Coordinates of C-alpha atoms in Angstrom, one line a residue:
X268 CA -12.5 14.2 -2.8
X269 CA -15.9 13.7 -1.3
X270 CA -14.7 15.4 1.9
X271 CA -13.7 18.5 -0.1
X272 CA -17.1 18.9 -1.6
X273 CA -18.9 18.3 1.7
X274 CA -16.7 20.9 3.4
X275 CA -17.3 23.4 0.5
X276 CA -21.0 22.9 0.7
X277 CA -21.0 23.4 4.4
X278 CA -19.1 26.6 4.1
X279 CA -21.5 27.9 1.4
X280 CA -24.5 27.0 3.6
X281 CA -22.9 28.7 6.6
X282 CA -22.2 31.9 4.7
X283 CA -25.8 32.0 3.4
X284 CA -27.2 31.4 6.9
X285 CA -25.1 34.3 8.3
X286 CA -26.8 36.6 5.8
X287 CA -30.3 35.2 5.6
X288 CA -31.1 34.5 9.3
X289 CA -30.6 38.2 10.4
X290 CA -32.7 39.4 7.5
X291 CA -35.5 37.0 8.4
X292 CA -35.5 38.2 11.9
X293 CA -35.5 41.9 11.1
X294 CA -37.9 42.0 8.2
X295 CA -41.2 41.6 10.1
X296 CA -40.0 43.8 13.0
X297 CA -39.7 47.0 10.8
X298 CA -43.1 46.5 9.0
X299 CA -45.1 45.8 12.2
X300 CA -43.4 48.5 14.2
X301 CA -44.4 51.3 11.6
X302 CA -48.0 50.1 11.3
X303 CA -48.4 49.9 15.0
X304 CA -47.1 53.5 15.5
X305 CA -49.6 54.7 12.8
X306 CA -52.5 52.9 14.5
X307 CA -51.6 54.3 17.9
X308 CA -51.5 57.9 16.5
X309 CA -54.8 57.4 14.8
X310 CA -56.5 56.3 18.0
X311 CA -55.0 59.2 20.0
X312 CA -56.2 61.8 17.4
X313 CA -59.7 60.2 17.4
X314 CA -59.8 60.4 21.1
X315 CA -58.8 64.1 21.0
X316 CA -61.5 64.9 18.4
X317 CA -64.2 63.2 20.5
X318 CA -63.0 65.1 23.6
X319 CA -63.2 68.4 21.7
X320 CA -66.7 67.5 20.5
X321 CA -67.9 66.7 24.0
X322 CA -66.5 69.9 25.4
X323 CA -68.1 71.9 22.6
X324 CA -65.1 73.1 20.8
X325 CA -66.2 71.1 17.7
X326 CA -69.7 70.7 16.3
X327 CA -70.9 67.5 14.7
X328 CA -70.1 68.6 11.1
X329 CA -66.5 69.7 12.0
X330 CA -66.0 66.5 13.9
X331 CA -67.1 64.3 11.0
X332 CA -64.9 66.2 8.6
X333 CA -61.8 66.0 10.7
X334 CA -62.3 62.3 11.4
X335 CA -62.8 61.6 7.7
X336 CA -59.6 63.5 6.9
X337 CA -57.7 61.6 9.6
X338 CA -58.9 58.2 8.2
X339 CA -57.9 59.2 4.7
X340 CA -54.4 60.2 5.9
X341 CA -54.0 56.9 7.7
X342 CA -55.1 54.8 4.8
X343 CA -52.8 56.5 2.3
X344 CA -49.8 56.4 4.7
X345 CA -49.9 52.7 5.7
X346 CA -49.9 51.1 2.2
X347 CA -47.2 53.5 0.9
X348 CA -44.9 52.5 3.8
X349 CA -45.7 48.9 3.5
X350 CA -45.0 49.0 -0.3
X351 CA -41.7 50.8 0.3
X352 CA -40.6 48.4 3.0
X353 CA -41.7 45.3 1.0
X354 CA -39.9 46.6 -2.1
X355 CA -36.8 47.4 -0.2
X356 CA -36.7 44.0 1.4
X357 CA -37.5 42.2 -1.8
X358 CA -34.6 43.9 -3.5
X359 CA -32.3 43.2 -0.6
X360 CA -33.3 39.5 -0.6
X361 CA -32.8 39.3 -4.4
X362 CA -29.3 40.7 -4.3
X363 CA -28.5 38.6 -1.2
X364 CA -29.6 35.5 -3.1
X365 CA -27.6 36.4 -6.2
X366 CA -24.4 37.0 -4.1
X367 CA -24.9 33.9 -1.9
X368 CA -25.3 31.6 -4.9
X369 CA -23.3 33.5 -7.5
X370 CA -20.0 33.9 -5.6
X371 CA -19.6 30.2 -4.8
X372 CA -20.6 29.4 -8.4
X373 CA -18.0 31.8 -9.8
X374 CA -15.4 30.4 -7.4
X375 CA -16.1 26.8 -8.3
X376 CA -16.0 27.7 -12.0
X377 CA -12.7 29.4 -11.6
X378 CA -11.3 26.5 -9.6
X379 CA -12.5 24.0 -12.3
X380 CA -11.0 25.9 -15.2
X381 CA -7.7 26.8 -13.5
X382 CA -6.9 24.3 -10.7
X383 CA -9.0 21.3 -11.5
X384 CA -7.2 20.6 -14.7
X385 CA -3.9 19.0 -15.8
X386 CA -1.7 17.8 -12.9
X387 CA -4.2 18.6 -10.2
X388 CA -6.9 16.6 -11.9
X389 CA -4.5 13.7 -12.6
X390 CA -3.4 13.7 -9.0
X391 CA -7.0 13.6 -7.7
X392 CA -7.7 10.7 -10.0
X393 CA -4.5 8.8 -8.9
X394 CA -5.3 9.4 -5.3
X395 CA -8.8 8.1 -5.6
X396 CA -7.5 5.0 -7.5
X397 CA -4.8 4.0 -5.1
X398 CA -6.0 5.2 -1.7
X399 CA -7.6 1.9 -0.8
X400 CA -4.6 0.0 -2.2
X401 CA -2.3 1.9 0.1
X402 CA -4.3 1.2 3.2
X403 CA -4.5 -2.5 2.3
X404 CA -0.7 -2.7 1.6
X405 CA 0.1 -1.1 4.9
X406 CA -1.7 -3.9 6.6
X407 CA -0.3 -6.5 4.2
X408 CA 3.1 -5.1 3.2
X409 CA 4.0 -8.1 1.0
X410 CA 1.2 -7.1 -1.5
X411 CA 2.8 -4.4 -3.5
X412 CA 1.1 -3.5 -6.9
X413 CA 2.7 -4.5 -10.2
X414 CA 5.6 -2.5 -11.6
X415 CA 3.5 -0.5 -14.0
X416 CA 1.4 0.9 -11.2
X417 CA 4.1 1.2 -8.5
X418 CA 5.0 4.8 -9.4
X419 CA 1.5 6.1 -8.9
X420 CA 1.0 3.9 -5.8
X421 CA 4.2 5.4 -4.3
X422 CA 3.0 9.0 -4.9
X423 CA -0.1 8.3 -2.9
X424 CA 1.9 6.6 -0.2
X425 CA 4.3 9.5 -0.1
X426 CA 1.3 11.9 0.6
X427 CA 0.1 9.6 3.4
X428 CA 3.6 9.5 5.0
X429 CA 3.9 13.2 4.8
X430 CA 0.4 13.7 6.4
X431 CA 1.4 11.3 9.2
X432 CA 4.5 13.4 9.9
X433 CA 6.9 10.5 9.4
X434 CA 5.7 9.0 12.6
X435 CA 4.2 5.7 11.4
X436 CA 6.9 2.9 11.0
X437 CA 4.6 0.6 8.9
X438 CA 3.9 3.3 6.3
X439 CA 7.6 4.3 6.2
X440 CA 8.6 0.6 5.8
X441 CA 6.2 0.2 2.9
X442 CA 7.5 3.4 1.3
X443 CA 11.1 2.2 1.7
X444 CA 10.2 -1.1 -0.1
X445 CA 8.5 0.8 -2.9
X446 CA 11.6 3.0 -3.3
X447 CA 13.7 -0.2 -3.4
X448 CA 11.5 -1.6 -6.2
X449 CA 11.8 1.6 -8.1
X450 CA 15.6 1.7 -7.7
X451 CA 15.5 4.9 -5.6
X452 CA 18.2 3.9 -3.1
X453 CA 18.8 7.2 -1.3
X454 CA 15.1 7.6 -0.7
X455 CA 14.8 4.1 0.6
X456 CA 17.7 4.6 3.0
X457 CA 16.2 7.8 4.4
X458 CA 12.7 6.4 5.1
X459 CA 13.9 3.0 6.3
X460 CA 16.3 4.7 8.6
X461 CA 13.4 6.7 10.1
X462 CA 11.3 3.5 10.3
X463 CA 14.1 1.7 12.2
X464 CA 14.5 4.6 14.6
X465 CA 10.8 4.4 15.4
X466 CA 10.6 0.6 15.7
X467 CA 13.9 -1.3 15.9
X468 CA 12.3 -4.6 16.7
X469 CA 10.5 -5.4 13.5
X470 CA 12.5 -8.0 11.5
X471 CA 10.9 -6.8 8.2
X472 CA 12.1 -3.2 8.8
X473 CA 15.6 -4.4 9.7
X474 CA 15.8 -6.7 6.6
X475 CA 14.6 -3.9 4.2
X476 CA 17.0 -1.4 5.8
X477 CA 19.9 -3.9 5.5
X478 CA 19.0 -4.5 1.8
X479 CA 19.0 -0.8 1.1
X480 CA 22.4 -0.3 2.7
X481 CA 23.9 -3.3 0.8
X482 CA 22.6 -2.1 -2.5
X483 CA 23.9 1.4 -1.8
X484 CA 27.4 -0.1 -1.1
X485 CA 27.4 -1.9 -4.5
X486 CA 26.1 -5.1 -3.1
X487 CA 28.6 -5.3 -0.3
X488 CA 28.1 -5.7 3.5
X489 CA 29.1 -3.0 5.9
X490 CA 29.1 -2.9 9.6
X491 CA 25.6 -1.6 10.0
X492 CA 24.0 -4.0 7.5
X493 CA 25.8 -7.0 9.0
X494 CA 24.6 -6.1 12.5
X495 CA 21.0 -5.8 11.2
X496 CA 21.1 -9.2 9.5
X497 CA 22.6 -10.8 12.5
X498 CA 19.8 -9.4 14.7
X499 CA 17.2 -10.9 12.3
X500 CA 19.0 -14.3 12.3
X501 CA 19.2 -14.3 16.1
X502 CA 15.5 -14.0 16.4
X503 CA 14.7 -16.3 13.4
X504 CA 17.8 -18.5 12.5
X505 CA 16.0 -19.9 9.4
X506 CA 14.8 -16.6 8.0
X507 CA 15.3 -17.3 4.3
X508 CA 15.3 -13.6 3.3
X509 CA 18.1 -12.8 5.8
X510 CA 20.1 -15.8 4.8
X511 CA 19.9 -15.0 1.1
X512 CA 20.8 -11.3 1.6
X513 CA 23.6 -12.1 4.0
X514 CA 25.1 -14.6 1.5
X515 CA 24.7 -12.0 -1.3
X516 CA 26.4 -9.3 0.6
X517 CA 29.2 -11.5 1.9
X518 CA 29.9 -12.8 -1.6
X519 CA 30.2 -9.3 -3.1
X520 CA 32.4 -8.3 -0.1
X521 CA 34.8 -11.2 -0.8
X522 CA 33.9 -13.0 2.3
X523 CA 33.2 -16.3 0.5
X524 CA 33.3 -18.5 3.5
X525 CA 30.5 -16.5 5.1
X526 CA 28.5 -16.6 1.9
X527 CA 28.9 -20.3 1.6
X528 CA 27.8 -20.9 5.2
X529 CA 24.7 -18.7 4.7
X530 CA 23.7 -20.3 1.4
X531 CA 24.2 -23.8 2.6
X532 CA 21.8 -23.1 5.5
X533 CA 19.4 -21.7 3.1
X534 CA 19.8 -24.6 0.7
X535 CA 18.8 -27.0 3.4
X536 CA 15.5 -25.2 3.7
X537 CA 14.7 -25.4 0.0
X538 CA 13.3 -28.2 -2.2
X539 CA 16.5 -29.9 -3.6
X540 CA 14.9 -30.2 -7.1
X541 CA 13.6 -26.6 -7.3
X542 CA 15.1 -23.9 -9.5
X543 CA 16.0 -21.8 -6.5
X544 CA 18.0 -24.7 -5.0
X545 CA 19.9 -25.1 -8.3
X546 CA 20.8 -21.4 -8.3
X547 CA 22.0 -21.6 -4.7
X548 CA 24.1 -24.6 -5.6
X549 CA 25.7 -22.7 -8.5
X550 CA 26.4 -19.7 -6.2
X551 CA 28.0 -21.9 -3.6
X552 CA 30.2 -23.6 -6.2
X553 CA 31.2 -20.2 -7.5
X554 CA 32.1 -19.0 -4.0
X555 CA 34.1 -22.1 -3.3
X556 CA 36.1 -21.6 -6.5
X557 CA 36.8 -18.0 -5.7
X558 CA 37.8 -18.8 -2.2
X559 CA 40.3 -21.3 -3.6
X560 CA 41.7 -18.7 -5.9
X561 CA 42.1 -16.4 -2.9
X562 CA 44.1 -19.0 -1.1
X563 CA 46.4 -19.5 -4.1
X564 CA 47.0 -15.8 -4.7
X565 CA 46.6 -14.0 -1.4
X566 CA 48.5 -11.0 -2.7
X567 CA 46.6 -10.6 -6.0
X568 CA 45.4 -7.2 -6.7
X569 CA 42.2 -6.3 -8.5
X570 CA 42.2 -2.9 -10.3
X571 CA 39.5 -0.6 -9.1
X572 CA 37.0 0.7 -11.6
X573 CA 36.0 4.2 -11.2
X574 CA 33.0 5.7 -12.9
X575 CA 33.8 8.8 -14.9
X576 CA 32.7 12.0 -13.2
X577 CA 29.7 13.6 -14.7
X578 CA 28.6 17.2 -14.4
X579 CA 25.3 17.5 -12.7
X580 CA 22.5 18.8 -14.8
X581 CA 21.4 22.2 -13.5
X582 CA 17.8 22.2 -12.1
X583 CA 15.6 25.2 -11.5
X584 CA 15.1 26.6 -8.0
X585 CA 17.5 26.9 -5.2
X586 CA 21.0 25.4 -5.6
X587 CA 23.5 25.2 -2.7
X588 CA 27.2 24.8 -3.4
X589 CA 28.5 23.2 -0.2
X590 CA 32.2 23.1 0.7
X591 CA 33.0 20.7 3.5
X592 CA 36.3 20.5 5.3
X593 CA 37.5 18.3 8.2
X594 CA 39.0 19.8 11.3
X595 CA 42.8 19.0 11.5
X596 CA 42.5 17.5 14.9
X597 CA 40.0 14.9 13.5
X598 CA 42.0 13.8 10.5
X599 CA 43.6 10.9 12.3
X600 CA 40.1 9.5 13.0
X601 CA 39.3 9.3 9.3
X602 CA 39.2 5.8 7.8
X603 CA 39.0 4.7 4.1
X604 CA 35.8 2.7 4.9
X605 CA 34.0 5.8 6.2
X606 CA 31.0 7.3 4.4
X607 CA 30.3 11.0 4.0
X608 CA 26.8 12.4 4.1
X609 CA 26.1 16.0 3.0
X610 CA 22.5 17.1 3.4
X611 CA 20.1 20.1 3.9
X612 CA 17.2 20.0 6.3
X613 CA 14.4 22.4 6.8
X614 CA 15.0 24.7 9.7
X615 CA 11.4 24.0 10.9
X616 CA 9.6 21.1 9.5
X617 CA 9.9 17.4 8.9
X618 CA 13.0 15.5 10.0
X619 CA 13.7 14.1 6.5
X620 CA 16.5 15.8 4.5
X621 CA 15.3 18.0 1.6
X622 CA 18.4 17.0 -0.4
X623 CA 21.3 14.7 0.3
X624 CA 24.5 13.3 -1.2
X625 CA 26.3 10.2 0.0
X626 CA 29.8 9.3 -1.1
X627 CA 33.0 7.7 0.3
X628 CA 34.9 10.0 2.8
X629 CA 38.2 10.8 1.1
X630 CA 40.3 13.8 0.7
X631 CA 39.1 17.1 2.1
X632 CA 37.8 19.7 1.4
X633 CA 34.9 18.2 -0.5
X634 CA 32.5 20.3 -2.7
X635 CA 29.0 19.2 -3.8
X636 CA 25.8 20.9 -5.0
X637 CA 22.5 20.3 -3.4
X638 CA 19.2 21.0 -5.3
X639 CA 15.7 19.7 -6.0
X640 CA 17.0 16.7 -8.1
X641 CA 18.2 15.1 -4.8
X642 CA 14.8 15.3 -3.0
X643 CA 13.7 12.1 -1.3
X644 CA 10.0 13.0 -1.8
X645 CA 8.3 15.4 -4.3
X646 CA 6.6 17.2 -1.5
X647 CA 9.9 17.8 0.4
X648 CA 12.2 19.9 -1.8
X649 CA 14.5 22.8 -1.2
X650 CA 12.2 25.0 -3.3
X651 CA 9.4 24.3 -0.9
X652 CA 11.1 25.9 2.1
X653 CA 12.7 29.3 2.9
X654 CA 15.2 28.4 5.5
X655 CA 17.5 25.4 5.8
X656 CA 20.4 24.1 7.8
X657 CA 23.2 22.4 5.9
X658 CA 25.0 19.5 7.6
X659 CA 27.7 17.0 7.0
X660 CA 28.5 13.7 8.8
X661 CA 31.2 11.1 8.5
X662 CA 29.7 7.7 9.4
X663 CA 31.8 4.9 10.6
X664 CA 29.2 2.3 9.9
X665 CA 27.7 3.7 6.8
X666 CA 24.4 4.4 8.5
X667 CA 22.3 7.5 7.8
X668 CA 21.5 7.8 11.5
X669 CA 24.1 9.5 13.6
X670 CA 25.9 7.0 15.9
X671 CA 28.4 7.4 18.7
X672 CA 31.9 8.0 17.2
X673 CA 30.6 9.6 14.0
X674 CA 32.1 13.0 13.0
X675 CA 29.7 15.9 12.1
X676 CA 29.4 19.6 11.5
X677 CA 26.7 22.0 10.4
X678 CA 26.1 25.5 9.0
X679 CA 24.0 28.2 10.6
X680 CA 20.6 29.2 9.3
X681 CA 20.6 29.7 5.6
X682 CA 18.0 31.8 3.7
X683 CA 17.3 30.1 0.4
X684 CA 17.3 32.1 -2.9
X685 CA 16.3 31.1 -6.4
X686 CA 19.6 30.2 -7.9
X687 CA 23.1 29.2 -6.8
X688 CA 24.5 30.2 -3.4
X689 CA 27.5 28.9 -1.5
X690 CA 28.0 27.8 2.1
X691 CA 31.1 26.4 3.8
X692 CA 31.1 24.2 6.9
X693 CA 33.7 22.2 8.9
X694 CA 33.2 18.8 10.5
X695 CA 34.6 19.5 13.9
X696 CA 32.5 17.5 16.4
X697 CA 32.4 13.9 17.5
X698 CA 29.0 12.4 18.2
X699 CA 28.8 11.3 21.8

């Protein structure tokens, strides 16, 4: 905020200098130039009168009369011109001062009563409150603010990530963790995927990315999250966060033996009488019981629960009805474990999707609606751009980043309108 006022003051000072400096330079020049000309004329006329007197063309009385008349003319001409020039310059300076000071004052007043109110004023206040906290948290990512302040903290962090152009992995990691705390899984997946693409060697980024994928898969492991956790454990075999998360994901995936192994390793690192150790022991016992039940009834079936379909609530702004089909020659490559991503990206701008939908890859064609409600960040919405490209990808590993073997397709350039529009595309390419 201080920067804004300093820049505004500098612009006003520059504009005033552009007007005042030329006036200061030209004002004395005009006045002195006119007076000098009058004095030169007076001296020339006096010399001519003296010459006429010496040569006898004028007597003493005529000479005195003409010289007196010349002096009178000079005295009356100079003050009149000076007064006129001074008056003109005084008026010019007065109006220049009024314009130089009045226009910025009116502009600032208009800004205060129109823009510096409501949401803008609240945002400036929030930004001033959390800007230092964001910088501190980037350097110490384990120090997130309390839940009641996390939403405002995340808004300021989003603005910083946007300003950095999604090129700083530490800021993206922190934003991903904030999204996880707020339960915004799609946003967490997108920014953590970008952070991992920029720096794939940081265990904390791999762990957070794996956590987001596990939560997005109803708490189950998939190929990508398993690989990430294994990479962390290869570097740090006793990493408690990775062991806990691997056991959690394996348990929900029905891999009870893996869950037991991970939790037993973690239990050996904990205080046996602590509450955490007791919870781990209970989890291990539960996994052992379920593993025994699996052995006794290997053919048992568990009915699948499917959430009832809900009609999306229409939102203002652009809405894209996307119909996605799969090329017939790629049908045999489709697997029940595959994940379908449908998204819209800016034709020119940041790499993050403006809207995205993630769902299991099933029967094609598939139809979804993309709108501002699916934005990952408030500053990156469909309504903020004029041209987008709609794409769809079938991921074999459930990763939001394209990998070799994934299937994909995209539309051409789409001009957005305010309201519903339709686009159809076909997944007909294999990522090489």
